[in-house]
Coordinates of C-alpha atoms and ligand atoms in Angstrom, one line a residue:
M208 CA -121.0 12.8 -7.4
S209 CA -120.3 14.0 -4.2
E210 CA -117.0 15.7 -3.0
P211 CA -114.8 13.5 -0.4
E212 CA -113.7 16.4 2.4
S213 CA -110.6 15.7 2.4
R214 CA -108.7 13.4 0.0
D215 CA -106.6 11.3 1.9
F216 CA -103.6 9.4 0.5
I217 CA -106.2 6.2 -1.4
R218 CA -108.5 8.9 -2.6
Q219 CA -105.7 10.5 -4.1
I220 CA -104.5 7.3 -5.7
I221 CA -108.0 7.0 -7.6
H222 CA -108.1 10.3 -8.3
D223 CA -104.8 10.2 -10.2
D224 CA -106.1 6.9 -11.7
L225 CA -109.9 8.8 -13.0
E226 CA -107.8 11.9 -14.3
S227 CA -104.6 9.5 -16.3
G228 CA -107.5 7.2 -17.8
K229 CA -106.5 4.5 -15.9
H230 CA -109.4 3.5 -14.7
K231 CA -113.3 5.3 -16.5
E232 CA -114.9 3.7 -12.9
I233 CA -114.1 2.8 -9.4
V234 CA -115.1 -0.4 -7.9
T235 CA -114.0 -2.3 -4.2
R236 CA -115.4 -4.7 -2.0
F237 CA -115.6 -4.4 1.4
P238 CA -115.1 -8.4 2.5
P239 CA -116.3 -9.7 6.0
E240 CA -115.2 -12.9 6.6
P241 CA -118.9 -14.0 8.7
N242 CA -117.3 -15.4 11.5
G243 CA -118.6 -12.7 14.4
Y244 CA -120.3 -9.4 14.3
L245 CA -118.7 -6.5 13.1
H246 CA -116.9 -3.1 14.7
I247 CA -115.7 0.8 14.8
G248 CA -113.1 -1.1 12.9
H249 CA -114.8 -2.5 10.1
V250 CA -116.8 0.6 10.1
M251 CA -113.5 2.1 8.9
S252 CA -113.1 0.1 6.4
I253 CA -117.2 0.0 5.4
C254 CA -117.2 3.7 4.5
L255 CA -113.7 3.7 3.1
N256 CA -114.7 1.1 0.9
F257 CA -117.9 2.6 0.1
G258 CA -117.2 5.9 0.7
V259 CA -114.5 5.8 -2.8
T260 CA -116.9 4.6 -4.6
D261 CA -120.4 7.2 -3.5
E262 CA -117.5 9.8 -4.4
T263 CA -116.4 8.7 -7.5
D264 CA -119.4 7.1 -8.7
G265 CA -118.2 3.6 -8.8
R266 CA -119.4 0.2 -7.5
T267 CA -118.8 -1.1 -4.2
F268 CA -119.5 -5.4 -3.5
L269 CA -120.1 -6.9 -0.1
R270 CA -118.2 -10.0 -0.5
F271 CA -118.5 -12.5 2.4
D272 CA -115.3 -14.4 2.8
D273 CA -116.7 -17.4 3.4
T274 CA -113.8 -19.7 2.9
N275 CA -112.9 -21.2 6.7
P276 CA -116.1 -23.3 6.7
G277 CA -117.2 -24.5 10.0
K278 CA -116.4 -21.0 11.7
E279 CA -119.1 -18.7 9.2
S280 CA -122.7 -19.2 10.0
E281 CA -125.6 -17.4 8.9
E282 CA -126.5 -15.3 11.6
Y283 CA -122.9 -13.3 11.1
V284 CA -123.8 -13.4 7.3
A285 CA -127.7 -11.0 8.2
A286 CA -125.9 -8.9 10.8
I287 CA -123.3 -8.0 9.0
K288 CA -125.6 -6.9 6.2
N289 CA -128.0 -5.0 8.4
D290 CA -125.1 -3.2 10.1
V291 CA -123.5 -2.2 6.4
R292 CA -127.4 -0.8 6.0
W293 CA -127.4 0.9 9.2
L294 CA -124.2 2.7 8.7
G295 CA -125.9 4.4 5.3
F296 CA -124.3 2.2 2.7
D297 CA -126.4 -0.3 -0.5
W298 CA -124.4 -2.2 -2.1
Q299 CA -127.9 -3.0 -4.9
D300 CA -127.0 -6.1 -6.4
R301 CA -123.8 -6.2 -5.6
L302 CA -123.9 -9.0 -2.8
T303 CA -121.3 -11.6 -2.9
H304 CA -119.6 -14.9 -1.4
A305 CA -116.2 -16.4 -2.3
S306 CA -117.9 -19.5 -2.3
D307 CA -119.5 -18.2 -5.4
Y308 CA -116.4 -18.3 -7.2
F309 CA -115.6 -21.8 -6.3
G310 CA -115.5 -23.4 -9.5
R311 CA -113.3 -20.2 -11.2
L312 CA -110.9 -20.6 -8.5
Y313 CA -110.5 -24.1 -9.2
E314 CA -110.5 -23.4 -13.0
Y315 CA -107.5 -20.7 -11.8
A316 CA -105.8 -23.3 -9.9
C317 CA -105.5 -26.3 -12.6
K318 CA -104.3 -23.8 -14.8
L319 CA -101.6 -22.4 -11.9
I320 CA -100.5 -26.4 -12.4
E321 CA -100.8 -26.4 -15.9
L322 CA -98.2 -23.5 -15.7
G323 CA -95.9 -25.3 -13.3
C324 CA -96.6 -23.2 -10.6
A325 CA -98.7 -25.4 -8.5
Y326 CA -97.8 -28.9 -7.0
V327 CA -99.4 -31.6 -5.1
D328 CA -97.7 -31.9 -1.4
S329 CA -98.2 -35.2 0.6
L330 CA -96.2 -34.0 3.4
S331 CA -97.8 -33.9 7.3
A332 CA -98.9 -31.1 7.8
E333 CA -96.2 -30.9 10.6
D334 CA -93.2 -31.3 8.6
M335 CA -94.9 -29.1 6.5
R336 CA -94.4 -26.5 8.9
N337 CA -90.9 -27.9 9.4
Y338 CA -89.8 -27.7 6.3
R339 CA -91.2 -24.1 6.1
G340 CA -88.2 -22.8 7.5
T341 CA -88.2 -19.8 9.9
L342 CA -88.3 -16.1 9.7
T343 CA -83.8 -16.2 9.3
E344 CA -83.4 -19.2 8.2
P345 CA -84.7 -20.3 4.7
G346 CA -87.3 -23.3 4.3
K347 CA -86.3 -26.3 2.3
D348 CA -87.8 -28.3 -0.7
S349 CA -90.8 -30.7 0.0
P350 CA -89.4 -34.2 -1.5
Y351 CA -93.4 -33.7 -4.0
R352 CA -91.8 -30.7 -5.6
D353 CA -90.9 -31.8 -8.6
R354 CA -94.1 -34.3 -9.3
S355 CA -94.4 -34.0 -12.8
M356 CA -98.2 -32.2 -14.0
E357 CA -100.2 -34.9 -15.1
E358 CA -99.1 -36.5 -11.5
N359 CA -100.4 -32.9 -10.3
L360 CA -103.0 -32.6 -11.9
D361 CA -104.7 -35.9 -11.4
L362 CA -103.9 -35.5 -7.6
F363 CA -105.6 -32.5 -7.6
Q364 CA -108.9 -33.9 -9.4
R365 CA -109.1 -36.7 -7.5
M366 CA -108.9 -33.8 -4.3
R367 CA -111.6 -32.2 -5.7
A368 CA -113.2 -35.5 -6.3
G369 CA -113.2 -36.5 -2.6
E370 CA -111.1 -39.4 -2.7
F371 CA -108.5 -38.2 0.1
A372 CA -109.2 -37.8 3.7
D373 CA -108.4 -34.0 4.8
G374 CA -104.8 -33.3 5.8
E375 CA -103.7 -36.3 3.0
H376 CA -102.9 -33.8 0.5
V377 CA -102.3 -29.9 -0.1
L378 CA -101.9 -27.8 -3.2
R379 CA -99.3 -25.7 -3.1
A380 CA -97.8 -22.2 -5.4
R381 CA -94.9 -23.1 -6.3
I382 CA -92.5 -20.2 -5.7
D383 CA -89.7 -20.4 -3.5
M384 CA -88.4 -21.9 -0.8
G385 CA -85.4 -19.7 0.2
S386 CA -87.5 -16.2 -0.3
P387 CA -87.2 -14.1 2.6
N388 CA -91.0 -13.9 2.9
I389 CA -92.0 -16.5 4.4
N390 CA -95.7 -15.8 2.4
L391 CA -93.4 -16.3 -1.0
R392 CA -92.3 -20.0 0.6
D393 CA -95.1 -22.1 -1.5
P394 CA -98.6 -21.3 0.5
A395 CA -100.2 -23.5 0.3
L396 CA -103.6 -22.6 -1.6
Y397 CA -106.5 -25.7 -1.3
R398 CA -106.9 -27.4 1.3
I399 CA -109.2 -30.7 2.2
R400 CA -111.5 -30.6 4.4
H401 CA -114.7 -32.5 4.1
I402 CA -117.2 -30.3 6.0
T403 CA -120.3 -28.8 5.4
H404 CA -120.4 -25.4 4.2
Q405 CA -123.0 -22.8 5.5
H406 CA -123.6 -21.7 1.7
T407 CA -122.1 -24.9 -0.8
G408 CA -123.5 -27.2 0.8
D409 CA -121.7 -30.6 0.2
E410 CA -120.2 -29.5 -2.6
W411 CA -116.3 -29.0 -2.3
C412 CA -114.6 -31.0 0.0
I413 CA -111.3 -28.5 -0.7
Y414 CA -111.5 -25.2 0.0
P415 CA -109.7 -22.4 -1.0
M416 CA -106.8 -20.4 1.4
Y417 CA -107.7 -16.8 1.9
D418 CA -104.8 -15.7 -0.4
F419 CA -105.2 -17.1 -3.2
A420 CA -110.2 -16.6 -3.4
H421 CA -109.0 -12.6 -2.3
T422 CA -106.6 -12.6 -4.9
L423 CA -108.6 -13.4 -7.7
S424 CA -112.4 -12.6 -6.4
D425 CA -111.0 -9.6 -6.4
A426 CA -110.0 -10.4 -9.8
C427 CA -113.2 -11.8 -11.1
E428 CA -115.3 -8.9 -9.5
S429 CA -113.0 -6.2 -11.5
I430 CA -111.9 -4.3 -8.4
T431 CA -109.9 -1.8 -9.6
H432 CA -108.3 -1.0 -5.7
S433 CA -108.6 -3.7 -3.3
L434 CA -107.8 -2.1 -0.2
C435 CA -107.2 -3.7 3.0
T436 CA -105.5 -3.0 6.6
L437 CA -101.2 -3.2 6.8
E438 CA -100.9 -6.7 7.7
F439 CA -101.2 -7.3 4.5
E440 CA -98.6 -6.0 3.6
D441 CA -95.7 -8.5 3.4
H442 CA -98.9 -10.6 1.1
R443 CA -98.7 -7.9 -1.9
P444 CA -96.1 -9.9 -3.5
L445 CA -97.9 -13.1 -3.3
Y446 CA -100.7 -11.3 -4.8
N447 CA -99.0 -9.9 -7.0
W448 CA -97.1 -13.2 -8.0
F449 CA -101.3 -15.2 -8.6
L450 CA -101.9 -12.3 -11.1
D451 CA -98.7 -12.2 -13.0
Q452 CA -98.8 -16.1 -13.8
L453 CA -102.9 -16.2 -13.9
K454 CA -103.2 -12.8 -15.7
P455 CA -106.9 -12.7 -15.3
P456 CA -109.0 -9.9 -17.7
H457 CA -108.9 -7.4 -14.3
R458 CA -106.1 -7.1 -12.5
P459 CA -106.6 -4.9 -8.7
R460 CA -104.1 -3.4 -7.0
Q461 CA -103.9 -4.1 -3.7
I462 CA -103.0 -1.5 -1.7
E463 CA -103.1 -1.4 2.8
F464 CA -104.0 1.4 5.1
S465 CA -103.6 1.0 9.2
R466 CA -106.1 -0.7 11.4
L467 CA -107.5 2.1 13.6
N468 CA -107.7 0.8 17.2
L469 CA -109.8 2.7 19.2
A470 CA -108.4 3.6 22.8
Y471 CA -110.0 1.6 26.0
A472 CA -111.6 -1.1 23.7
I473 CA -110.9 -4.1 22.0
T474 CA -110.9 -4.6 18.0
S475 CA -110.3 -7.9 17.9
K476 CA -113.3 -10.3 16.4
R477 CA -111.8 -13.0 18.4
K478 CA -111.4 -11.1 21.6
L479 CA -114.9 -9.6 21.4
N480 CA -116.2 -13.3 21.2
S481 CA -114.4 -14.0 24.7
L482 CA -116.0 -11.0 26.4
V483 CA -119.0 -12.8 24.7
E484 CA -118.6 -16.4 26.4
E485 CA -117.0 -15.8 29.4
G486 CA -120.4 -14.0 30.3
I487 CA -118.2 -10.5 31.1
V488 CA -120.6 -9.1 28.5
T489 CA -124.3 -9.7 27.9
D490 CA -123.6 -10.5 24.3
W491 CA -122.1 -8.8 21.2
N492 CA -124.6 -5.8 21.4
D493 CA -123.8 -5.4 24.9
P494 CA -124.0 -1.1 24.4
R495 CA -120.5 -1.4 25.8
M496 CA -119.3 -3.4 23.0
P497 CA -117.5 -1.5 20.3
T498 CA -119.7 -3.4 17.5
I499 CA -122.0 -2.0 15.8
V500 CA -124.7 -3.5 16.9
G501 CA -123.6 -3.0 20.3
M502 CA -122.9 1.4 19.2
R503 CA -126.6 1.4 17.9
R504 CA -127.9 -0.3 21.4
R505 CA -126.4 2.1 22.9
G506 CA -127.8 4.4 20.7
Y507 CA -125.1 5.9 18.6
P508 CA -126.4 7.7 15.5
A509 CA -125.0 5.8 12.2
A510 CA -123.8 9.7 11.4
A511 CA -122.0 10.2 14.5
L512 CA -119.8 7.0 13.2
R513 CA -119.5 7.9 9.5
D514 CA -117.5 11.4 10.6
F515 CA -115.7 9.4 13.7
V516 CA -113.9 7.8 11.2
T517 CA -113.9 10.7 8.9
R518 CA -112.3 12.7 11.3
A519 CA -109.5 9.7 12.4
G520 CA -108.7 9.7 8.5
V521 CA -107.4 6.8 6.2
T522 CA -103.3 7.0 6.7
K523 CA -100.1 3.9 6.9
K524 CA -99.4 5.3 10.1
D525 CA -100.6 3.2 13.2
K526 CA -103.8 5.0 15.6
L527 CA -104.7 4.5 18.4
I528 CA -107.8 6.7 18.4
E529 CA -108.9 8.0 22.1
M530 CA -112.2 7.4 23.1
G531 CA -113.4 11.2 23.7
V532 CA -113.4 12.0 19.5
L533 CA -116.0 9.0 19.1
E534 CA -117.6 10.7 22.1
N535 CA -117.8 14.0 20.7
C536 CA -119.2 12.7 17.5
V537 CA -122.0 11.0 18.7
R538 CA -122.7 14.2 21.0
E539 CA -122.0 16.6 17.9
N540 CA -124.7 14.8 16.3
L541 CA -127.3 14.2 19.0
G542 CA -126.8 18.2 20.3
D543 CA -128.7 19.3 17.4
I544 CA -131.3 16.3 17.1
A545 CA -132.3 14.9 20.9
E546 CA -135.1 17.2 22.2
R547 CA -134.6 18.3 26.0
R548 CA -136.3 16.3 28.8
M549 CA -135.9 16.1 32.4
A550 CA -134.9 13.4 34.7
V551 CA -133.7 12.7 38.1
L552 CA -131.3 9.9 38.4
R553 CA -130.7 9.6 41.7
P554 CA -133.1 11.7 43.7
L555 CA -133.3 13.4 46.5
K556 CA -136.6 15.1 47.6
V557 CA -137.9 18.5 47.8
V558 CA -140.9 19.8 49.9
L559 CA -142.2 22.9 48.7
T560 CA -143.5 24.3 52.1
T561 CA -144.7 27.1 50.7
Y562 CA -146.9 26.2 47.9
P563 CA -150.1 25.2 48.1
Q564 CA -151.1 21.3 48.9
D565 CA -152.9 20.6 45.8
E566 CA -151.9 23.3 43.3
V567 CA -150.0 22.0 39.9
E568 CA -148.8 24.5 37.8
M569 CA -147.6 24.0 34.1
M570 CA -145.0 25.2 33.2
A571 CA -143.3 26.0 29.7
A572 CA -140.0 24.0 29.2
M573 CA -138.5 24.3 25.6
N574 CA -137.9 21.8 23.8
H575 CA -134.3 22.3 22.5
P576 CA -133.0 26.1 23.0
G577 CA -131.0 26.2 20.1
R578 CA -134.8 25.5 17.7
P579 CA -137.7 26.8 18.9
E580 CA -139.7 25.7 15.8
L581 CA -139.0 22.6 18.2
G582 CA -142.1 24.1 19.9
T583 CA -142.7 23.7 24.4
R584 CA -143.8 20.9 25.9
E585 CA -146.2 21.2 29.3
L586 CA -144.3 20.2 32.7
P587 CA -146.0 19.6 36.2
F588 CA -144.3 21.8 39.1
S589 CA -146.2 21.0 42.3
R590 CA -145.0 20.7 46.2
E591 CA -143.4 18.1 46.2
L592 CA -140.4 17.2 43.9
W593 CA -137.4 15.3 43.6
I594 CA -133.6 16.9 42.4
E595 CA -130.1 15.4 42.1
R596 CA -128.9 14.2 44.8
D597 CA -125.4 15.6 43.7
D598 CA -127.1 19.6 43.6
F599 CA -127.8 19.5 47.4
M600 CA -124.6 19.8 49.5
E601 CA -124.4 20.0 53.5
D602 CA -120.9 21.6 54.0
A603 CA -120.9 23.4 50.8
P604 CA -117.8 25.6 49.9
R605 CA -118.1 29.4 49.4
K606 CA -118.7 28.8 45.3
F607 CA -120.5 25.8 45.4
F608 CA -123.9 27.3 43.5
R609 CA -126.8 24.7 43.7
L610 CA -128.6 24.2 46.7
K611 CA -127.5 24.0 50.1
P612 CA -128.4 24.8 53.4
G613 CA -130.1 28.8 53.1
G614 CA -128.7 29.6 50.0
E615 CA -130.9 29.5 47.0
V616 CA -131.6 28.3 43.6
R617 CA -133.7 28.3 40.4
L618 CA -135.6 25.8 39.5
R619 CA -135.6 25.2 35.5
F620 CA -139.0 26.7 33.9
G621 CA -140.1 26.8 38.1
Y622 CA -139.4 29.5 41.1
I623 CA -135.9 30.2 42.9
I624 CA -136.5 28.0 46.3
R625 CA -134.0 28.3 49.2
C626 CA -133.0 25.3 51.9
D627 CA -134.5 26.2 55.3
E628 CA -134.5 22.5 56.5
V629 CA -132.4 19.7 56.0
I630 CA -134.5 15.8 57.4
K631 CA -131.4 13.5 57.9
N632 CA -132.6 9.9 59.1
D633 CA -131.2 7.4 61.9
A634 CA -128.0 6.8 60.1
G635 CA -127.5 10.8 59.4
D636 CA -127.8 10.3 55.9
V637 CA -130.2 13.2 53.9
V638 CA -133.7 12.3 52.9
E639 CA -134.9 15.1 52.8
L640 CA -134.9 18.9 52.3
R641 CA -137.9 21.5 53.3
C642 CA -137.3 24.4 50.7
S643 CA -139.7 27.7 50.5
H644 CA -140.4 29.0 46.7
D645 CA -140.6 32.9 46.1
P646 CA -143.9 32.9 44.0
D647 CA -142.9 36.0 41.9
T648 CA -139.7 34.4 40.3
R649 CA -142.1 31.7 38.4
S650 CA -139.5 31.2 35.2
G651 CA -141.1 33.6 31.8
T652 CA -144.1 35.3 33.8
G653 CA -142.6 36.5 37.1
T654 CA -142.5 39.8 38.0
S655 CA -138.9 39.8 40.5
D656 CA -136.0 40.4 37.7
R657 CA -134.6 39.2 41.6
K658 CA -131.2 36.5 40.3
V659 CA -129.4 33.3 41.3
K660 CA -126.2 31.9 40.1
G661 CA -127.1 27.7 40.0
T662 CA -130.5 26.2 38.1
I663 CA -130.9 23.0 38.8
H664 CA -133.4 20.6 36.6
W665 CA -135.9 18.6 38.9
V666 CA -139.2 16.7 38.5
S667 CA -142.5 16.6 40.4
C668 CA -143.0 13.9 42.5
Q669 CA -146.2 12.4 42.0
H670 CA -145.9 13.1 38.0
A671 CA -143.1 11.3 37.9
G672 CA -142.6 8.0 35.8
N673 CA -139.8 5.5 37.0
A674 CA -137.3 4.5 34.7
D675 CA -134.3 1.9 34.8
V676 CA -131.4 3.7 33.4
R677 CA -127.9 2.4 32.7
L678 CA -125.3 4.0 33.1
Y679 CA -121.9 2.8 30.8
D680 CA -118.5 3.5 31.3
R681 CA -115.8 2.2 29.8
L682 CA -115.5 -1.8 29.5
F683 CA -111.3 -1.3 30.4
T684 CA -109.2 0.5 31.9
A685 CA -105.9 0.3 30.0
A686 CA -105.9 2.4 26.9
N687 CA -104.9 -0.4 25.0
P688 CA -105.9 -3.5 26.1
N689 CA -105.6 -5.2 22.8
S690 CA -102.1 -5.3 23.5
A691 CA -102.6 -6.3 27.7
A692 CA -101.0 -9.5 27.7
D693 CA -104.5 -10.9 29.0
F694 CA -107.1 -8.1 29.0
H695 CA -109.0 -9.4 32.5
T696 CA -106.0 -7.5 33.9
V697 CA -107.5 -4.8 33.0
L698 CA -111.3 -5.2 32.8
N699 CA -113.1 -2.0 34.1
A700 CA -115.5 -3.5 37.5
D701 CA -117.6 -0.2 37.2
S702 CA -118.5 -0.4 33.5
L703 CA -122.6 -1.0 33.9
Q704 CA -124.0 1.3 36.4
T705 CA -127.8 1.3 37.1
V706 CA -129.6 3.6 38.3
A707 CA -133.7 4.1 39.4
A708 CA -134.3 7.2 37.8
M709 CA -137.4 9.2 38.0
L710 CA -138.8 11.0 34.3
E711 CA -140.7 14.0 33.8
P712 CA -144.1 12.9 32.0
A713 CA -143.5 13.6 28.2
L714 CA -141.1 10.5 28.4
A715 CA -143.7 8.2 28.7
S716 CA -144.2 8.9 25.1
L717 CA -141.0 8.7 24.0
V718 CA -139.9 6.0 21.7
V719 CA -136.9 3.4 20.5
G720 CA -135.0 4.6 18.2
E721 CA -135.3 8.4 20.0
A722 CA -132.3 9.9 21.5
V723 CA -133.5 12.9 24.3
Q724 CA -131.3 14.9 26.1
F725 CA -131.8 14.6 29.9
E726 CA -130.9 18.5 30.9
R727 CA -127.8 18.3 32.5
L728 CA -126.8 14.7 32.9
G729 CA -126.3 13.7 28.7
Y730 CA -128.3 11.5 26.0
F731 CA -130.5 8.7 26.5
C732 CA -132.5 6.3 24.5
L733 CA -134.9 3.7 25.2
D734 CA -132.8 0.2 25.9
S735 CA -133.8 -1.2 22.1
E736 CA -134.1 -5.3 23.9
D737 CA -135.1 -4.9 27.7
H738 CA -137.8 -1.7 27.8
S739 CA -141.2 -2.1 27.8
A740 CA -143.4 0.4 28.8
A741 CA -144.7 -1.5 31.9
A742 CA -140.9 -1.4 32.9
P743 CA -138.7 2.0 31.3
V744 CA -134.7 1.0 30.3
F745 CA -133.0 3.6 29.7
N746 CA -129.6 3.7 28.4
R747 CA -126.9 6.7 28.7
I748 CA -125.7 7.6 24.8
V749 CA -123.0 10.2 26.2
T750 CA -122.3 12.1 29.1
L751 CA -122.5 16.0 28.1
R752 CA -119.1 17.7 27.8
D753 CA -120.1 19.4 30.7
S754 CA -118.5 23.0 31.4
W755 CA -120.4 23.6 34.5
A756 CA -118.8 20.7 36.2
K757 CA -115.4 21.1 34.6
I758 CA -115.5 24.6 35.7
E759 CA -116.9 24.2 39.2
K760 CA -115.3 21.4 39.7
Q761 CA -112.0 23.1 39.8
A762 CA -113.2 25.8 41.8
L763 CA -114.0 23.3 44.5
Q764 CA -109.8 22.2 44.4
K765 CA -108.9 25.7 44.4
Q766 CA -110.3 26.4 47.4
S767 CA -109.9 23.3 49.3
Ligands
LIG952 P1 -110.9 -8.8 13.4 O1 -109.4 -9.2 13.6 O2 -111.8 -8.7 14.0 O3 -111.0 -10.3 13.0 P2 -110.3 -9.7 10.6 O4 -109.6 -8.0 9.7 O5 -110.4 -10.8 10.8 O6 -110.9 -8.7 12.1 P3 -112.4 -9.3 8.2 O7 -114.3 -9.6 8.4 O8 -111.8 -10.2 7.3 O9 -111.7 -8.8 9.9 O10 -112.6 -7.6 8.0 C1 -113.1 -7.2 6.9 C2 -112.4 -6.5 6.4 O11 -112.4 -5.4 7.3 C3 -110.9 -6.3 6.5 O12 -110.8 -6.2 5.3 C4 -109.9 -5.1 7.1 O13 -108.8 -5.4 6.1 C5 -110.9 -4.5 7.8 N1 -110.3 -4.3 8.8 C6 -110.5 -5.1 10.1 N2 -110.3 -4.8 11.1 C7 -110.1 -3.5 11.6 C8 -109.6 -2.0 11.7 N3 -109.6 -2.4 13.0 N4 -109.7 -1.0 11.4 C9 -110.0 -0.9 9.6 N5 -109.6 -1.8 9.1 C10 -110.4 -2.9 9.3
LIG953 MG1 -109.5 -11.0 8.4

């Protein structure tokens, strides 16, 4: 039994229920509807449901809520299983479907009819809506509400036998058409749908409604704590009503917590689906998507996602969490594991006029500054190098400590160089720098103890590998695109930029699934879909918490 990091209100309830002996074992479920891919919000629900039972040696079911045939598919089922496993959770032999219980649910429905608690209604869908009332007006009873128990049972059995067309009849709970809670105004329990179900085929032509199926599937699995999001708070009286009438051997308790919303991202399967359908992103696993498949392809480690939802916490308060919190979790995770490499994203050529034409030196470069056990690699150094275009400034302010005309900078793991000459093309763009190096300043072995303020990264031209590097930004320009009337109006046109980068040779042996830090630039990985050895493609996972850039920017602002 592992201890939770902290005890939120749900963990407190669970703790108390174990301590008081109300439950000996905690049983939860994660109940996705297989109508799309899982997103960051679901990560929270997965980590909560599986987390509380990991911590208490309980059990968690992965239950597909497949009560809505037509919208659901095996593609989504497979993806959801993969996602839960990747996040680090194991349902063991507890993979279930709401449809596994269709037989028992049908019996429960018959029992409700026998108890006088359900009836077959034959109003048209439109009449049923009109009879339902509004938030301010009570509903009114259907003329079919007082059918006899025998007639109801007969009609319901014939519904199941396929004697009626879609929409001809509906089984409804008999509760209270005057209830201020619309969920209690004789909610529908079963409707007729002549449609093939992805799991039960053509065995059924009536399908249970969500509330009924969900409550009783929970009971069938002896769930102790049915954890769901706050929008189900108003459904809890109905949840409890089913349990009160049917008295199943196990009585689960529904507890609601607030949804997790991520700033600058959408967390609704329907809207994510339209991003895909409209071609705004390439697919559900586009690395800009807040889906689990997208974040995995982007290179976010599973541990970072788990940390993130722990940090977000389980509460009853609405929350919109900053993207920066998620990105920090990713950085913290990768900081320890990712080896350092050199890559230049926007190359500018440097020619060292003082360095011999054909000489190549192998520089020892540390793989991880904080973990010497990860060793060093050899970095070839030669007369022509690529440096980052941003690391040179022609009219640089005094506090710009990188390369400028007449200025000096250290090449990481290399020498101190001075910029002697700036070469421009006819358009006036800088295309090359002619520099000289100080041979006594070689890193590690140089005899000079001369210091300069700036250090920049570089790649040797003749040894460089090429790659497309995809730089991602948030998909939206508004903090809460979920609440925008039309999310199209707040799309970020610059959410993806691709650059042709130059890489140090060691990057050729990187494998898909491994993350590296490009020194001074951020964390990167190979794209699992589009990468090939012949045409490497990298994703930027996240930028560095780049204190030097920030400090320098402030300094620049102060000067100007
Ligand atoms: P969506 O609105 O994206 O379709 P959903 O709630 O319809 O989400 P389900 O497949 O029904 O998706 O969700 C499975 C479980 O995940 C439910 O218990 C739901 O409460 C939970 N869940 C969904 N979105 C979030 C979220 N943003 N934060 C926390 N839990 C969530
Ligand atoms: Mg749902």
